[in-house]
Coordinates of C-alpha atoms in Angstrom, one line a residue:
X1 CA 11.7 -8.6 -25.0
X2 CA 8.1 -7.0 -25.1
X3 CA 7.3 -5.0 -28.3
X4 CA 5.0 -1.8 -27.8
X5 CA 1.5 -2.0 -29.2
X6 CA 0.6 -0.7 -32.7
X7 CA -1.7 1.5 -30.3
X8 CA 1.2 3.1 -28.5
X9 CA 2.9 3.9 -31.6
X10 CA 3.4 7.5 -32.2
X11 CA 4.4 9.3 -35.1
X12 CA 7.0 12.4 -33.7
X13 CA 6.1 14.6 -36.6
X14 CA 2.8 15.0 -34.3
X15 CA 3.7 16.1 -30.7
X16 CA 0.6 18.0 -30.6
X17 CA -2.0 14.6 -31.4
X18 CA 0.6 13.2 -29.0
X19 CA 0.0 15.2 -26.5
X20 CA -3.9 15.8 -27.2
X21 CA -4.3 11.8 -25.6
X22 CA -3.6 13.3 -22.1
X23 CA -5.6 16.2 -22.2
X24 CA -8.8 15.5 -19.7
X25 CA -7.4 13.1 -17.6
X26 CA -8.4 14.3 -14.3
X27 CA -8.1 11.5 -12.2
X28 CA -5.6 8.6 -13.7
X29 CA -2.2 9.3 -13.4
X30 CA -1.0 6.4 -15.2
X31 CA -2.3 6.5 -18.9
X32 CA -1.8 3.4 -21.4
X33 CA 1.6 4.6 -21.9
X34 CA 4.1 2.5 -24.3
X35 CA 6.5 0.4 -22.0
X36 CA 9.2 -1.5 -23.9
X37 CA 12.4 -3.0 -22.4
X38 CA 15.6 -1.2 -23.0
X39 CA 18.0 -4.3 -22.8
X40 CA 21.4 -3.2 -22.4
X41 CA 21.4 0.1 -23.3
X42 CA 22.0 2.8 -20.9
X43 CA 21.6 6.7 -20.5
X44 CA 23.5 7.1 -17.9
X45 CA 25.5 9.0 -19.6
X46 CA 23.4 12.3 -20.3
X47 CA 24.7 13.3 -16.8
X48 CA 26.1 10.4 -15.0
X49 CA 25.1 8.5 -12.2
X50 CA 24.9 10.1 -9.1
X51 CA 27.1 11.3 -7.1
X52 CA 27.2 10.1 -3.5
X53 CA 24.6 9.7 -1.2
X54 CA 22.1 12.0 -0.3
X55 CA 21.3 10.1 3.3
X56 CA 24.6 11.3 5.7
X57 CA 25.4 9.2 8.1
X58 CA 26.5 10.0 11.6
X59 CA 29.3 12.8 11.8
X60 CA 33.0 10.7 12.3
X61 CA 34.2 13.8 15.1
X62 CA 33.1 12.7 18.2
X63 CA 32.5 15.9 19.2
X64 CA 30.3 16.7 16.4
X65 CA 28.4 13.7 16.8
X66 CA 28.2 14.4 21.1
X67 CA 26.9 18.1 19.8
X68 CA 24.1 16.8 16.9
X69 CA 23.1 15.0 19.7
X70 CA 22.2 17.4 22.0
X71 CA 20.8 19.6 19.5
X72 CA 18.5 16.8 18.5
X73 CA 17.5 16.0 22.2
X74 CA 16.5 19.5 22.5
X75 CA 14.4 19.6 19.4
X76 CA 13.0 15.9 20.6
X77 CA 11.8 17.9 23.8
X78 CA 9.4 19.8 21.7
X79 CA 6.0 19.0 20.4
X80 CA 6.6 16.4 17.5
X81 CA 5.5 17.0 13.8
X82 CA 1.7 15.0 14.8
X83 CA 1.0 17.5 17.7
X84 CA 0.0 21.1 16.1
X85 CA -1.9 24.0 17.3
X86 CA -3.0 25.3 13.5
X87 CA -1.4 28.4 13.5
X88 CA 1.0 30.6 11.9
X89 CA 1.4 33.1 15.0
X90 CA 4.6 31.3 16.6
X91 CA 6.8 31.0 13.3
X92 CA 5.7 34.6 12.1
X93 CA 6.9 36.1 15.5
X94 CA 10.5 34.3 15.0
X95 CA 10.8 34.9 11.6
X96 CA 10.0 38.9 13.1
X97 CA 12.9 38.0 15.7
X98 CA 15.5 36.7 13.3
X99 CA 14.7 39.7 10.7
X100 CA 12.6 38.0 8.0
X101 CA 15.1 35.6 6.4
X102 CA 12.8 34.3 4.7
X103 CA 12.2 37.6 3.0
X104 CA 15.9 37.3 1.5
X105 CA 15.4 35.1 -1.3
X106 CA 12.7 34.0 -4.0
X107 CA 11.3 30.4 -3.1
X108 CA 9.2 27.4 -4.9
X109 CA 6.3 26.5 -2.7
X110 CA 5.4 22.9 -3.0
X111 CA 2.2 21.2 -1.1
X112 CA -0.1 18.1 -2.1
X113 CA -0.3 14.4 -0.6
X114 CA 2.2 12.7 -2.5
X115 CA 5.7 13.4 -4.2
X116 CA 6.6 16.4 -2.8
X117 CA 10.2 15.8 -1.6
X118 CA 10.9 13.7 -5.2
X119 CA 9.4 16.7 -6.9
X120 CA 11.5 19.0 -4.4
X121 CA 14.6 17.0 -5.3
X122 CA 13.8 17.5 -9.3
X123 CA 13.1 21.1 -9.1
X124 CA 16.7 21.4 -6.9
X125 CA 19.0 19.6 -9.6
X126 CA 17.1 21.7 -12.6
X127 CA 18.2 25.4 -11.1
X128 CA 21.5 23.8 -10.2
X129 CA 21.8 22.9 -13.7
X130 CA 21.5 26.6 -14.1
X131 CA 24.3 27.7 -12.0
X132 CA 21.3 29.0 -9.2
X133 CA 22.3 28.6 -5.5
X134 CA 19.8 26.7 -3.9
X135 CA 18.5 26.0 -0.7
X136 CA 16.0 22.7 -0.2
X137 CA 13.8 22.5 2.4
X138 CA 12.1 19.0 3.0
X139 CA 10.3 17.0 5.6
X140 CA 10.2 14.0 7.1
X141 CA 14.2 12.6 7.0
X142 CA 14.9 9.2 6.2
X143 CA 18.2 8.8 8.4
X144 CA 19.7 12.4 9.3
X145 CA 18.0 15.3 10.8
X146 CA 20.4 17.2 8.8
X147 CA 18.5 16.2 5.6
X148 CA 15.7 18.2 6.0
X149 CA 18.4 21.1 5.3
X150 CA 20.3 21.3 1.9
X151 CA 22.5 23.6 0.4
X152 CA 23.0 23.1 -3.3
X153 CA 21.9 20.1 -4.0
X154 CA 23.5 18.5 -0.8
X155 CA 22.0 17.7 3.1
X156 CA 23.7 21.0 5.6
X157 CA 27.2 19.9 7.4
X158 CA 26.3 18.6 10.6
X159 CA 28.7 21.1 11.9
X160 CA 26.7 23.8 10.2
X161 CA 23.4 22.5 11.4
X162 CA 25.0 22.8 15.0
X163 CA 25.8 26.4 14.1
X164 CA 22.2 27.4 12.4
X165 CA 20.8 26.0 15.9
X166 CA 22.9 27.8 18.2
X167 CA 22.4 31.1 16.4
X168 CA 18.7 31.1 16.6
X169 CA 18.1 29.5 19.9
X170 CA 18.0 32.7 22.0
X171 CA 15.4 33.9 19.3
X172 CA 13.7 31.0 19.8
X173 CA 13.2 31.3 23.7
X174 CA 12.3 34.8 23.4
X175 CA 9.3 33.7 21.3
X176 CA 8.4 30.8 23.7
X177 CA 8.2 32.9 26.5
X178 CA 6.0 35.1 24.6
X179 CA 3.6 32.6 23.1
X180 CA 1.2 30.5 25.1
X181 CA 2.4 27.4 23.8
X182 CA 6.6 26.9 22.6
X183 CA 7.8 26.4 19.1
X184 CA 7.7 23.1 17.9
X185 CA 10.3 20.6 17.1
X186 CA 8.7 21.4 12.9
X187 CA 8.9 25.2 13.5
X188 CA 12.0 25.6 15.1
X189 CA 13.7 23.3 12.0
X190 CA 11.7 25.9 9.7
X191 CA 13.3 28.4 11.0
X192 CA 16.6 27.3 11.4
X193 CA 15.9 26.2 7.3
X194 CA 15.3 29.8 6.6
X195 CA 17.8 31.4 8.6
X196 CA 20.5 29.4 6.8
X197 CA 19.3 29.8 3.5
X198 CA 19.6 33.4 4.2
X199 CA 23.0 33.3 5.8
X200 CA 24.1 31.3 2.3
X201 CA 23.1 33.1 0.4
X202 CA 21.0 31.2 -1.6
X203 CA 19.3 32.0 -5.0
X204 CA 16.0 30.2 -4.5
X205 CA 14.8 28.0 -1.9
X206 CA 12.6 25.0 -2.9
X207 CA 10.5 24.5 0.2
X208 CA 8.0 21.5 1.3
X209 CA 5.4 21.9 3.3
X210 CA 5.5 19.9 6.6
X211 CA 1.0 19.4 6.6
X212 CA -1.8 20.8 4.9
X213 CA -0.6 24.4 3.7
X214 CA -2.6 27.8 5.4
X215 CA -1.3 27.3 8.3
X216 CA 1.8 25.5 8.2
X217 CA 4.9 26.4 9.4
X218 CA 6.3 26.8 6.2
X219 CA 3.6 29.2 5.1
X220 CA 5.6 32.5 5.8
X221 CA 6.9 32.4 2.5
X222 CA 5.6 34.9 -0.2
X223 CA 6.0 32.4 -3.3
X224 CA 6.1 33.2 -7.4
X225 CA 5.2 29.6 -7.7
X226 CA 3.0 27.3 -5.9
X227 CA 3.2 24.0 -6.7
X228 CA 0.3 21.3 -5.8
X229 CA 1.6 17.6 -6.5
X230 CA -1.8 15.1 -6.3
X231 CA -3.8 15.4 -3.8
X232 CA -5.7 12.0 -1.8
X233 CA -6.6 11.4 1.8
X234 CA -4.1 12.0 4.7
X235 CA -3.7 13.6 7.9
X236 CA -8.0 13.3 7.4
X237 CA -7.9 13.9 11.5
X238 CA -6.5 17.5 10.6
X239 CA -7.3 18.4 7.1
X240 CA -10.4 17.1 6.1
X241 CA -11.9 13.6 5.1
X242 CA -12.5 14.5 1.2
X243 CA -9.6 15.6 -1.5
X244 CA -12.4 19.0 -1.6
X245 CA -11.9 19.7 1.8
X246 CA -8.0 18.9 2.2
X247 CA -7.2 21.1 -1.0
X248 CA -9.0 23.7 0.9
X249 CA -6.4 23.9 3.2
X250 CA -3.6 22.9 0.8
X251 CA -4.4 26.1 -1.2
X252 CA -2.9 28.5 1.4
X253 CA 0.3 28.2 -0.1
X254 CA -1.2 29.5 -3.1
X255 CA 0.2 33.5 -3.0
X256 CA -1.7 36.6 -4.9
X257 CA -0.1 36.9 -8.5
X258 CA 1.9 33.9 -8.3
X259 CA 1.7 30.8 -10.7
X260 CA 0.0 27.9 -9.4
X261 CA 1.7 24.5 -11.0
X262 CA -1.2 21.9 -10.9
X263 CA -0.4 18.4 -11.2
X264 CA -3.5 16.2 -12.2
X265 CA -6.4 16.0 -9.1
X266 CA -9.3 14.3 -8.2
X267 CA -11.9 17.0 -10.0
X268 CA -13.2 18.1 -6.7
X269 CA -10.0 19.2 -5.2
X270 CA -8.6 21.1 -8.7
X271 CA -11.7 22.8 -8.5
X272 CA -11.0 23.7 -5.1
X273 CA -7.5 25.1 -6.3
X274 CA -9.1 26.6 -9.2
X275 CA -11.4 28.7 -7.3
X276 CA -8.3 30.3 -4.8
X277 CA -6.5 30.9 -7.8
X278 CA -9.2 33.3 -8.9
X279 CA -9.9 34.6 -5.9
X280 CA -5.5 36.0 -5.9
X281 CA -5.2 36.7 -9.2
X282 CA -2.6 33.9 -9.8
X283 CA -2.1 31.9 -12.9
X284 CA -2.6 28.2 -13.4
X285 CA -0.9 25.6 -15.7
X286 CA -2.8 22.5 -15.1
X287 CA -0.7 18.9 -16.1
X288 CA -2.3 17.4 -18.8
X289 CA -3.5 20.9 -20.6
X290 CA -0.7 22.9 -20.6
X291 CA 2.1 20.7 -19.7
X292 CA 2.6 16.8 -19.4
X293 CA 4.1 13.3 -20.0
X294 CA 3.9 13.1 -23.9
X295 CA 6.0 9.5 -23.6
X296 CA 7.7 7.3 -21.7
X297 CA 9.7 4.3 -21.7
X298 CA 11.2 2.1 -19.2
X299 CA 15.1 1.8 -19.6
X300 CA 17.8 0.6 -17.9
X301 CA 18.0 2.2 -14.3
X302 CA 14.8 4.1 -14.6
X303 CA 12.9 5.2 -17.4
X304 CA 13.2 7.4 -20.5
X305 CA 10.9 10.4 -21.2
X306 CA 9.4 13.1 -23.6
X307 CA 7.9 15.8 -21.7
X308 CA 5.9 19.0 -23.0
X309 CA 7.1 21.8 -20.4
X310 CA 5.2 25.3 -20.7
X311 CA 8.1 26.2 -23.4
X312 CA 7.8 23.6 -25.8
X313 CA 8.6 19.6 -26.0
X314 CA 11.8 18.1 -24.0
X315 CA 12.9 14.7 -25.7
X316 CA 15.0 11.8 -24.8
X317 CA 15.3 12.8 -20.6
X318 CA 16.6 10.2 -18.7
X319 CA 14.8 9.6 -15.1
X320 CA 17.0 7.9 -12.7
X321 CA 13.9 7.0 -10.7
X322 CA 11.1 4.2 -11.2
X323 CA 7.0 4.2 -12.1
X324 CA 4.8 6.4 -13.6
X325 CA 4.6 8.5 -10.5
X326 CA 8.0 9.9 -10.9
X327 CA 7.6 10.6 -14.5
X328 CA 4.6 12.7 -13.6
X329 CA 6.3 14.2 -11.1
X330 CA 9.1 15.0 -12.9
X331 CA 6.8 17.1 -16.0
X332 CA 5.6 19.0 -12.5
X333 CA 9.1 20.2 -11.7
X334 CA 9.6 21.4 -15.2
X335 CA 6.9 23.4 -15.2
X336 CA 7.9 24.7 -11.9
X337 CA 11.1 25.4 -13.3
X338 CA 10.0 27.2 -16.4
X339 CA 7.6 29.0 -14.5
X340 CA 10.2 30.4 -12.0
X341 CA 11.9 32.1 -15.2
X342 CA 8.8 33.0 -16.7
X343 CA 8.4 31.1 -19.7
X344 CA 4.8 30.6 -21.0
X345 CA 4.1 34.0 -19.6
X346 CA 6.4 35.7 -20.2
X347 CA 8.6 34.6 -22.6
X348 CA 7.6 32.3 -25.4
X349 CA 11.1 29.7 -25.1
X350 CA 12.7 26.3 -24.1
X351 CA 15.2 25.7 -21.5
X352 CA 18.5 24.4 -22.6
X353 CA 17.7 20.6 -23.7
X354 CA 21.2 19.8 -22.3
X355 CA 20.9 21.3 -18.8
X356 CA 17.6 19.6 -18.4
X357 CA 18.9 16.5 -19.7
X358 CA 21.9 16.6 -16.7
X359 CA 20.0 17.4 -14.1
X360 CA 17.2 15.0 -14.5
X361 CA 19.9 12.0 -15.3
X362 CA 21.5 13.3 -11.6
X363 CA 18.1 12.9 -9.5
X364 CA 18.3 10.7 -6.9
X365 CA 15.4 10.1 -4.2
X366 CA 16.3 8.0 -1.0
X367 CA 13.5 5.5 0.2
X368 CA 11.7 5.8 -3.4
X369 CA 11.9 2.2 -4.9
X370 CA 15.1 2.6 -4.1
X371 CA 17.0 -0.8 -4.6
X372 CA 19.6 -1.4 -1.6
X373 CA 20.7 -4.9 -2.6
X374 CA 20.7 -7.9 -5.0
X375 CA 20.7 -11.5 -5.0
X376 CA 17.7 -11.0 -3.9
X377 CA 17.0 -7.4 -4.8
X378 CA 15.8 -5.4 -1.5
X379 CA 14.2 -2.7 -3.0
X380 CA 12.8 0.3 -0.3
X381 CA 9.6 3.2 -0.6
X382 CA 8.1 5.1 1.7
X383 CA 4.9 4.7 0.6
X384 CA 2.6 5.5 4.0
X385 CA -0.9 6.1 2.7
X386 CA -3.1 3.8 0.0
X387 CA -2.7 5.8 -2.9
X388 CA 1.5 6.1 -2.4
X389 CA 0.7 2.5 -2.0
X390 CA -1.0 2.3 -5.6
X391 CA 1.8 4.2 -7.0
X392 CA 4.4 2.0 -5.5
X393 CA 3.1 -1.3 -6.8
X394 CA 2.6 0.1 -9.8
X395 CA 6.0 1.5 -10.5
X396 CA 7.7 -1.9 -8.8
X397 CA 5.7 -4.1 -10.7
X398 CA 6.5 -2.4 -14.3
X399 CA 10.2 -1.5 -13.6
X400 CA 10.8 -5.4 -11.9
X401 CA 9.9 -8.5 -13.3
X402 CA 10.1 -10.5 -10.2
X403 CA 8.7 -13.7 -10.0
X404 CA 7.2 -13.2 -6.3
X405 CA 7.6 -10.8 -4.0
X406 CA 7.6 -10.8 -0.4
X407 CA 6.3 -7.7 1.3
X408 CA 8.0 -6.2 4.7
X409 CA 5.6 -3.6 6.1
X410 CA 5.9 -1.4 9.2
X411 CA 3.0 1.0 9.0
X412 CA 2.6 4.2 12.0
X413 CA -0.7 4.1 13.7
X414 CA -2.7 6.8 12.6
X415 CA -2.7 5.9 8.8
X416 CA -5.0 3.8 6.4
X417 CA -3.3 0.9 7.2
X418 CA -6.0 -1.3 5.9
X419 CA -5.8 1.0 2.5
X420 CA -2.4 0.4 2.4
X421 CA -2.2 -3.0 2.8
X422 CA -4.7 -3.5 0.2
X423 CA -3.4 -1.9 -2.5
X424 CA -0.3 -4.2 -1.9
X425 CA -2.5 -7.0 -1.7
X426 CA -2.4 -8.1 -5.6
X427 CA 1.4 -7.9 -5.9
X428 CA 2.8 -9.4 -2.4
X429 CA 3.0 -13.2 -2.5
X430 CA 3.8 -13.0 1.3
X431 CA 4.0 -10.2 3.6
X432 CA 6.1 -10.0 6.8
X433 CA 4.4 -7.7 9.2
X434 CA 6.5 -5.9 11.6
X435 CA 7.0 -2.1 13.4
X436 CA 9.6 0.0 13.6
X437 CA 11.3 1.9 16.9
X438 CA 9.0 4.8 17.1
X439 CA 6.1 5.7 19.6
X440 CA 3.8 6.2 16.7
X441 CA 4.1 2.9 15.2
X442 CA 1.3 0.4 14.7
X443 CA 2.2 -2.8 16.8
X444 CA 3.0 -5.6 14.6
X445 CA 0.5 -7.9 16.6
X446 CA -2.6 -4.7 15.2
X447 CA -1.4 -4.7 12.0
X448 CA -1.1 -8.3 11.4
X449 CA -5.0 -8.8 12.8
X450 CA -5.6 -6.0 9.5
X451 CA -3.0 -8.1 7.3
X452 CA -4.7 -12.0 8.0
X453 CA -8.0 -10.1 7.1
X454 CA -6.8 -8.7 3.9
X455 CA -4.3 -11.5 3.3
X456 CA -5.4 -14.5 4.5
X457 CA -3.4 -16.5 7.2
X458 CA -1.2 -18.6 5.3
X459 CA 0.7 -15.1 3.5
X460 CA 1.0 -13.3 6.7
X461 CA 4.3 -13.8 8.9
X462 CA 5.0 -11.2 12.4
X463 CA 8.4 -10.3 13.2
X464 CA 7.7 -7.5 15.8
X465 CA 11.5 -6.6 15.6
X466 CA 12.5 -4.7 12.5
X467 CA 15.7 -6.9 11.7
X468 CA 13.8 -10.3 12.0
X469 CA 11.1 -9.2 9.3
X470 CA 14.4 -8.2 6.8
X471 CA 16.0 -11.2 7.5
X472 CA 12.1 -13.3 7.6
X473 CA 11.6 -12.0 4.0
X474 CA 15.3 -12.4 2.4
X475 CA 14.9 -15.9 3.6
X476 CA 11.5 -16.2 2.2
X477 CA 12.8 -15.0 -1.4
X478 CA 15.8 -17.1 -0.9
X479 CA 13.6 -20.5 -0.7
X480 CA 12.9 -20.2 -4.9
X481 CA 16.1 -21.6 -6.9
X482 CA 18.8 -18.4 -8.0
X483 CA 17.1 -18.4 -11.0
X484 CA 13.8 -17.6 -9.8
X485 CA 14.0 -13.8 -9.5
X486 CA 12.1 -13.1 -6.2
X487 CA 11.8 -9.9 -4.4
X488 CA 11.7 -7.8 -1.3
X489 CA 9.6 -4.3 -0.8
X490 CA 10.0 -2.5 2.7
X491 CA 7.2 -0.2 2.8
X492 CA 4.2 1.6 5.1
X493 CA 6.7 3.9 6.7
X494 CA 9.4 6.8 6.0
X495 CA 10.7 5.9 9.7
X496 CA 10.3 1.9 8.7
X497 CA 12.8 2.5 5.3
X498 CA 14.7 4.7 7.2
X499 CA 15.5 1.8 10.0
X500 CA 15.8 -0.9 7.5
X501 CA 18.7 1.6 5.3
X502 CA 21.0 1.1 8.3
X503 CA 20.0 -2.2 8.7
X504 CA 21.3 -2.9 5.0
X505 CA 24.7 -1.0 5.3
X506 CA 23.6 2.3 3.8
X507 CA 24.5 5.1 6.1

């Protein structure tokens, strides 16, 4: 068992020199935190594992199923979630059509590059924890369409989905008729999101953005709290090629009067987000000033934390969820929390220790180093861009000590694939290239041309059919003795994780 530093010793009758270590940090997330073993000891029991799985498979009625169906061949028939005409026009007429649902309910806006459904997720099973309805909003799926929806903590029937769909269509063609160009396949699910959040009710929606932030669909919400999770390059074809420029466009969701919740940036980009914040009167409570990871731990099944919240300190919460990333995302949602009831501006309190506790022990987060077998351990994340890359290796590489680790990747075509690859580069003793069954994804051949160059030939294998590369790698890990402890990672693509979860048994 590793023993923490003398360094990373810290005396807890000073949570305030604690804290003061991660004041500045503008740029690294992942401070010289203490990281100790836990051994056996669990903390499970704060809240219990989770319950369930929050990937539904296919409905069991065959009538259901024939219906989902169709309603997802119509919604295919649209312009996809890469195609966009930036503009808020064609959701703002529905949402005029359907009577402003979205008007019918508070909501928690929540934009940025990376963690935004995990930080979604968090901020869900906190106001469940206090007895609020909620309604999630999230984008892209891992399996189901009908993830994107969720009612309390849990994806929308399929039956219900069905339902939401057939109520709004004839709104839906009386806007396409009226617009020059038809809804999209991302506006019409917005809309359906909102309509059934209204028809709930719900207490507070928690809602994602699909891209960027001014003119997504999403962005007909009038938020109290806008929440920016870190921002790096993505999308650079639509939003910009600098973290400046892509915050610029990000900040839209930021609302006049609300409270921004600002997880750490690239300086550039908080300055950006700084300046709109101004410029609307909102408040700011930047991570690392006024709230934070004061401590963390790795323990069995995810990691143990201290957090300072906007109300005061939150001690011994156990994360369910592995790396640094998710601990920092996690001290986001709790300030997103706090801040929807007003403390540290209005009120000068804590949340309830114990509800926190619960909810965070409850978090689960599909496709996020997400383990789906043993013997060898498969472990999934949907890493898609080099610095969700970063994060990933990180976070596998602390929580796992694997003694080699064969990468499966599956990347789509219009990402930093070369980033990506390179930030997996140190901890991948092989990688299996491959693609999953999507139009936009990178053929294995292109991506292993990128992979021998960043690889070498000897660590790069292509298995140009999804179930080949799984059963490439396993093999792979299996060629060390049982004692040896090797590895699989499925990365590069939500869609790729998503494939390779029913190719593992899960859904």
């Amino acid at each position: 068992m590793s023993e923490p530093r003398p360094s990373d010793r810290h005396d807890a009758s000073e949570p305030d020199d604690t804290f003061a270590e991660i004041v500045g940090e503008e740029t690294q997330r992942d401070p010289d935190l203490a990281v100790i073993e836990a051994g056996s000891r669990t903390l499970r029991t704060y809240g219990g594992a989770p319950q369930g799985d929050a990937v539904p498979a296919r409905p069991t009625d065959p009538e259901t199923d024939r219906a989902l169906r169709a309603v997802e061949q119509e919604l295919a028939g649209r312009w996809g979630e890469t195609k966009l005409e930036p503009s808020v026009t064609r959701i703002a007429a529905l949402m005029d059509v359907l009577g402003e649902p979205q008007r019918a309910y508070p909501s928690i806006h929540i934009t940025g590059t990376n963690g935004k459904t995990s930080t979604a997720r968090m901020i869900e099973a906190l106001l469940n924890a206090f007895e609020l309805r909620t309604g999630r909003y999230t984008s892209p799926h891992v399996q189901s369409i009908t993830e994107r929806i969720s009612l309390d903590g849990s994806p929308i029937e399929p039956e219900r989905f069905i339902e939401t769909y057939e109520d709004i269509k004839p709104y839906v063609e009386m806007v396409d008729a009226q617009q020059p160009y038809r809804l999209s396949f991302f506006e019409v699910l917005t809309g359906m999101a909102y309509a059934a959040f209204a028809d709930a009710p719900v207490d507070v929606a928690v809602v994602e953005v699909g891209m960027g932030g001014t003119w997504d669909a999403t962005n007909v919400i009038d938020s109290t709290v806008a929440v920016v999770t870190p921002i790096s390059l993505d999308h650079t074809d639509r939003l910009g090629t600098t973290p400046a420029e892509i915050a610029g466009e990000k900040a839209g969701v930021i609302k006049q009067g609300a409270t921004v919740i600002l997880a750490q940036q690239p300086v550039d980009a908080a300055q950006v987000m700084l300046k709109k914040a101004v410029e609307v009167d909102a408040t700011v409570a930047r991570e690392g000033m006024e709230f934070g990871v004061t401590s963390r731990e790795v323990a069995v099944g995810g990691q143990l934390l201290t957090l300072r919240g906007l109300g005061g300190e939150y001690e011994e919460i156990f994360l369910p969820l592995y790396g640094a990333h998710q601990a920092h995302n996690a001290a986001v949602a709790l300030a997103a929390v706090e801040a929807f009831f007003g403390i540290g501006a209005e009120q000068a309190r804590s949340l309830d220790i114990d509800a926190i506790r619960k909810a965070f022990a409850a978090v689960i987060s599909p496709g996020r180093l997400e383990v789906l077998r043993s013997s060898p351990t498969v472990v999934l994340d949907a890493a898609h861009n080099p610095a969700g890359a970063r994060a990933a290796a990180e976070g596998i590489s602390e929580a796992f000590s694997f003694s080699r680790l064969i990468g499966v990747v599956g990347t789509s075509g219009d990402k930093d694939v070369r980033g990506l690859l390179e930030a997996f580069e140190p901890i991948f003793a092989e990688v299996v290239v491959t693609q999953n069954s999507t139009d936009r994804a990178m053929d294995a051949d292109a991506l292993a041309a990128i992979a021998v160059e960043v690889f070498g030939d000897d660590r790069v294998q292509v298995e140009p059919r999804l179930d080949d590369a799984l059963e490439a790698a396993i093999t792979l890990a299996e060629e060390d003795d049982e004692y040896a402890g090797a590895g699989v990672l499925v990365t590069g693509s939500v869609i790729t994780v998503g494939e390779a979860r029913l190719l593992l048994g899960r859904g």
